[in-house]
């Protein structure tokens, strides 16, 4: 598997490719920070408008770091630090819904509600790493590249996120 | 890698390495005996039931593209840039004139004059409609149970399966044969310049050939039925060249091994065929073909080989459920399988 040649971001097809490859992750990142679904989508759009503006200044290999840094700053400008509320979607039908336990639905539902609250209470840097791994299915190396951190730092945050989540869950 | 973690207090990456599947069997055993282990498992299971708000990259791209056009035409006609938040940013934006922007700006204003002239001539009121209709992006989407053949500008063809969408730009087709796909489609690409099918799950490039692209959830599956097809993962870090009769899957962004083609796509001939496909995917396809909701008990890892027809729901259910020893019940738009 050979790597593809890198192109200039000001080249429109390259820009479009980059949008397609990264837009969802940028949107998700903003959502993890506490933006609503609509806000996250708007800010992701603004992030990509900035990328177009800066296309001559950003080398393709630095684009992930650029996008996440810009998205993070835009979010800071927009939002005052407040309580983070996350609203996930529930899957219509939990996978094991019909295992004969009539309380299963209710229990699952309840645990999901608590988990949603607990995730919102995690420190932001742990929450982002945790969700990028679990939701975006990124490896630690990929997360490290996006956030411009070492893999070790990501692993620590991930570990800490799990430890904290368990503790928060016990008190909810 | 450490071999003997004792508890989660003195190894500060243990749980991270556990999730990544990097622990040795001994370390894994030790972890399973940790006090909090069942809670971690329960927590991660519950998380599986939560998902993110919907996001359509195709729609988002269309929005962004129109935003870019608006900003550029505002700059081009000397209007004040009002969208940017900071004066400094506005300056950079206005001061910039890369060839691409200039080109887009020119094309855009040319377009506008054409549109105005046409509108006056024809007495058409909606200028926006005309600019929208003239060579700007085309977007075709199918509903549940619908399939549609799409003629592309050079005579290439795409057949869209149910609940799929295809976007392309006739204006730039001559330079860049490029479509955006969400869902599933079968393509017959005429010989010519590179023909690119971009999906969120990866990219498919051909010169002239016939191939099927399935791009849903975390999966991209490409079957090459004629000629050669190049498949590229979403991050553009890996690619593979498929020959006639081969297929490849990109799962969660990672390229899987290339395989012999295991089924010639038959969905555009009025049936859906599967070989060792997870039952979940089979019922997912049934939902899309019939516009119904299929409620199932846990299907686990069960797989299905065979096919179902598209014209008769009861018959289709029988074709899948009988060999799998499943029962079904149809109530309006809901099917219960048990």
mmCIF file of N, CA and C in Angstrom, chain A residues 42 45-46 49-50 53 74 78, chain B residues 64 66-75 79-91 93-94:
data_model
loop_
_atom_site.group_PDB
_atom_site.id
_atom_site.type_symbol
_atom_site.label_atom_id
_atom_site.label_comp_id
_atom_site.label_asym_id
_atom_site.label_seq_id
_atom_site.Cartn_x
_atom_site.Cartn_y
_atom_site.Cartn_z
ATOM 1 N N UNK A 42 -22.297 23.997 12.593
ATOM 2 C CA UNK A 42 -21.982 25.360 12.145
ATOM 3 C C UNK A 42 -20.510 25.699 12.383
ATOM 4 N N UNK A 45 -18.269 23.973 9.979
ATOM 5 C CA UNK A 45 -18.311 24.678 8.704
ATOM 6 C C UNK A 45 -17.386 25.900 8.733
ATOM 7 N N UNK A 46 -17.479 26.661 9.817
ATOM 8 C CA UNK A 46 -16.634 27.851 9.977
ATOM 9 C C UNK A 46 -15.153 27.446 9.971
ATOM 10 N N UNK A 49 -14.119 26.962 6.509
ATOM 11 C CA UNK A 49 -14.002 28.243 5.800
ATOM 12 C C UNK A 49 -12.638 28.873 6.112
ATOM 13 N N UNK A 50 -12.233 28.763 7.387
ATOM 14 C CA UNK A 50 -10.912 29.295 7.764
ATOM 15 C C UNK A 50 -9.797 28.545 7.038
ATOM 16 N N UNK A 53 -9.436 29.920 3.698
ATOM 17 C CA UNK A 53 -8.780 31.220 3.791
ATOM 18 C C UNK A 53 -7.270 31.045 3.965
ATOM 19 N N UNK A 74 -12.557 28.360 17.984
ATOM 20 C CA UNK A 74 -13.882 28.879 17.633
ATOM 21 C C UNK A 74 -14.880 28.537 18.737
ATOM 22 N N UNK A 78 -17.090 31.109 21.213
ATOM 23 C CA UNK A 78 -18.553 31.017 21.152
ATOM 24 C C UNK A 78 -19.161 30.730 22.515
ATOM 25 N N UNK B 64 -21.276 24.148 2.691
ATOM 26 C CA UNK B 64 -19.984 24.833 2.715
ATOM 27 C C UNK B 64 -19.671 25.440 1.350
ATOM 28 N N UNK B 66 -21.693 26.423 -0.935
ATOM 29 C CA UNK B 66 -22.487 27.612 -1.246
ATOM 30 C C UNK B 66 -22.016 28.781 -0.386
ATOM 31 N N UNK B 67 -21.611 28.505 0.843
ATOM 32 C CA UNK B 67 -21.057 29.545 1.717
ATOM 33 C C UNK B 67 -19.812 30.164 1.082
ATOM 34 N N UNK B 68 -18.941 29.301 0.575
ATOM 35 C CA UNK B 68 -17.716 29.793 -0.057
ATOM 36 C C UNK B 68 -18.053 30.669 -1.248
ATOM 37 N N UNK B 69 -19.017 30.241 -2.031
ATOM 38 C CA UNK B 69 -19.415 31.005 -3.211
ATOM 39 C C UNK B 69 -19.965 32.359 -2.795
ATOM 40 N N UNK B 70 -20.793 32.379 -1.758
ATOM 41 C CA UNK B 70 -21.376 33.637 -1.281
ATOM 42 C C UNK B 70 -20.283 34.580 -0.826
ATOM 43 N N UNK B 71 -19.359 34.066 -0.030
ATOM 44 C CA UNK B 71 -18.290 34.928 0.472
ATOM 45 C C UNK B 71 -17.442 35.461 -0.654
ATOM 46 N N UNK B 72 -17.148 34.564 -1.609
ATOM 47 C CA UNK B 72 -16.279 35.010 -2.684
ATOM 48 C C UNK B 72 -16.965 36.020 -3.573
ATOM 49 N N UNK B 73 -18.268 35.848 -3.828
ATOM 50 C CA UNK B 73 -18.902 36.829 -4.694
ATOM 51 C C UNK B 73 -19.056 38.150 -3.951
ATOM 52 N N UNK B 74 -19.189 38.081 -2.616
ATOM 53 C CA UNK B 74 -19.253 39.313 -1.834
ATOM 54 C C UNK B 74 -17.929 40.071 -1.961
ATOM 55 N N UNK B 75 -16.829 39.339 -1.868
ATOM 56 C CA UNK B 75 -15.517 39.965 -2.010
ATOM 57 C C UNK B 75 -15.364 40.498 -3.425
ATOM 58 N N UNK B 79 -18.289 44.276 -2.024
ATOM 59 C CA UNK B 79 -19.091 44.478 -0.824
ATOM 60 C C UNK B 79 -18.248 44.259 0.410
ATOM 61 N N UNK B 80 -18.724 44.796 1.512
ATOM 62 C CA UNK B 80 -17.979 44.588 2.739
ATOM 63 C C UNK B 80 -18.151 43.158 3.211
ATOM 64 N N UNK B 81 -17.072 42.610 3.673
ATOM 65 C CA UNK B 81 -17.122 41.270 4.244
ATOM 66 C C UNK B 81 -17.758 41.382 5.621
ATOM 67 N N UNK B 82 -18.912 40.815 5.775
ATOM 68 C CA UNK B 82 -19.593 40.971 7.064
ATOM 69 C C UNK B 82 -19.655 39.678 7.854
ATOM 70 N N UNK B 83 -19.271 38.595 7.233
ATOM 71 C CA UNK B 83 -19.446 37.307 7.903
ATOM 72 C C UNK B 83 -18.356 37.050 8.936
ATOM 73 N N UNK B 84 -17.143 37.459 8.617
ATOM 74 C CA UNK B 84 -16.033 37.188 9.519
ATOM 75 C C UNK B 84 -16.183 37.919 10.845
ATOM 76 N N UNK B 85 -15.764 37.282 11.904
ATOM 77 C CA UNK B 85 -15.969 37.845 13.226
ATOM 78 C C UNK B 85 -14.984 38.985 13.529
ATOM 79 N N UNK B 86 -13.711 38.800 13.206
ATOM 80 C CA UNK B 86 -12.722 39.799 13.590
ATOM 81 C C UNK B 86 -12.269 40.595 12.377
ATOM 82 N N UNK B 87 -11.958 41.868 12.579
ATOM 83 C CA UNK B 87 -11.507 42.709 11.471
ATOM 84 C C UNK B 87 -10.241 42.152 10.830
ATOM 85 N N UNK B 88 -9.394 41.615 11.680
ATOM 86 C CA UNK B 88 -8.128 41.090 11.166
ATOM 87 C C UNK B 88 -8.384 39.946 10.184
ATOM 88 N N UNK B 89 -9.324 39.085 10.593
ATOM 89 C CA UNK B 89 -9.644 37.946 9.743
ATOM 90 C C UNK B 89 -10.256 38.425 8.433
ATOM 91 N N UNK B 90 -11.104 39.453 8.527
ATOM 92 C CA UNK B 90 -11.773 39.956 7.337
ATOM 93 C C UNK B 90 -10.748 40.503 6.350
ATOM 94 N N UNK B 91 -9.739 41.133 6.916
ATOM 95 C CA UNK B 91 -8.709 41.689 6.058
ATOM 96 C C UNK B 91 -7.984 40.606 5.277
ATOM 97 N N UNK B 93 -9.039 37.760 4.528
ATOM 98 C CA UNK B 93 -9.939 37.162 3.549
ATOM 99 C C UNK B 93 -10.049 38.043 2.308
ATOM 100 N N UNK B 94 -10.237 39.341 2.545
ATOM 101 C CA UNK B 94 -10.445 40.244 1.422
ATOM 102 C C UNK B 94 -9.155 40.442 0.634
#
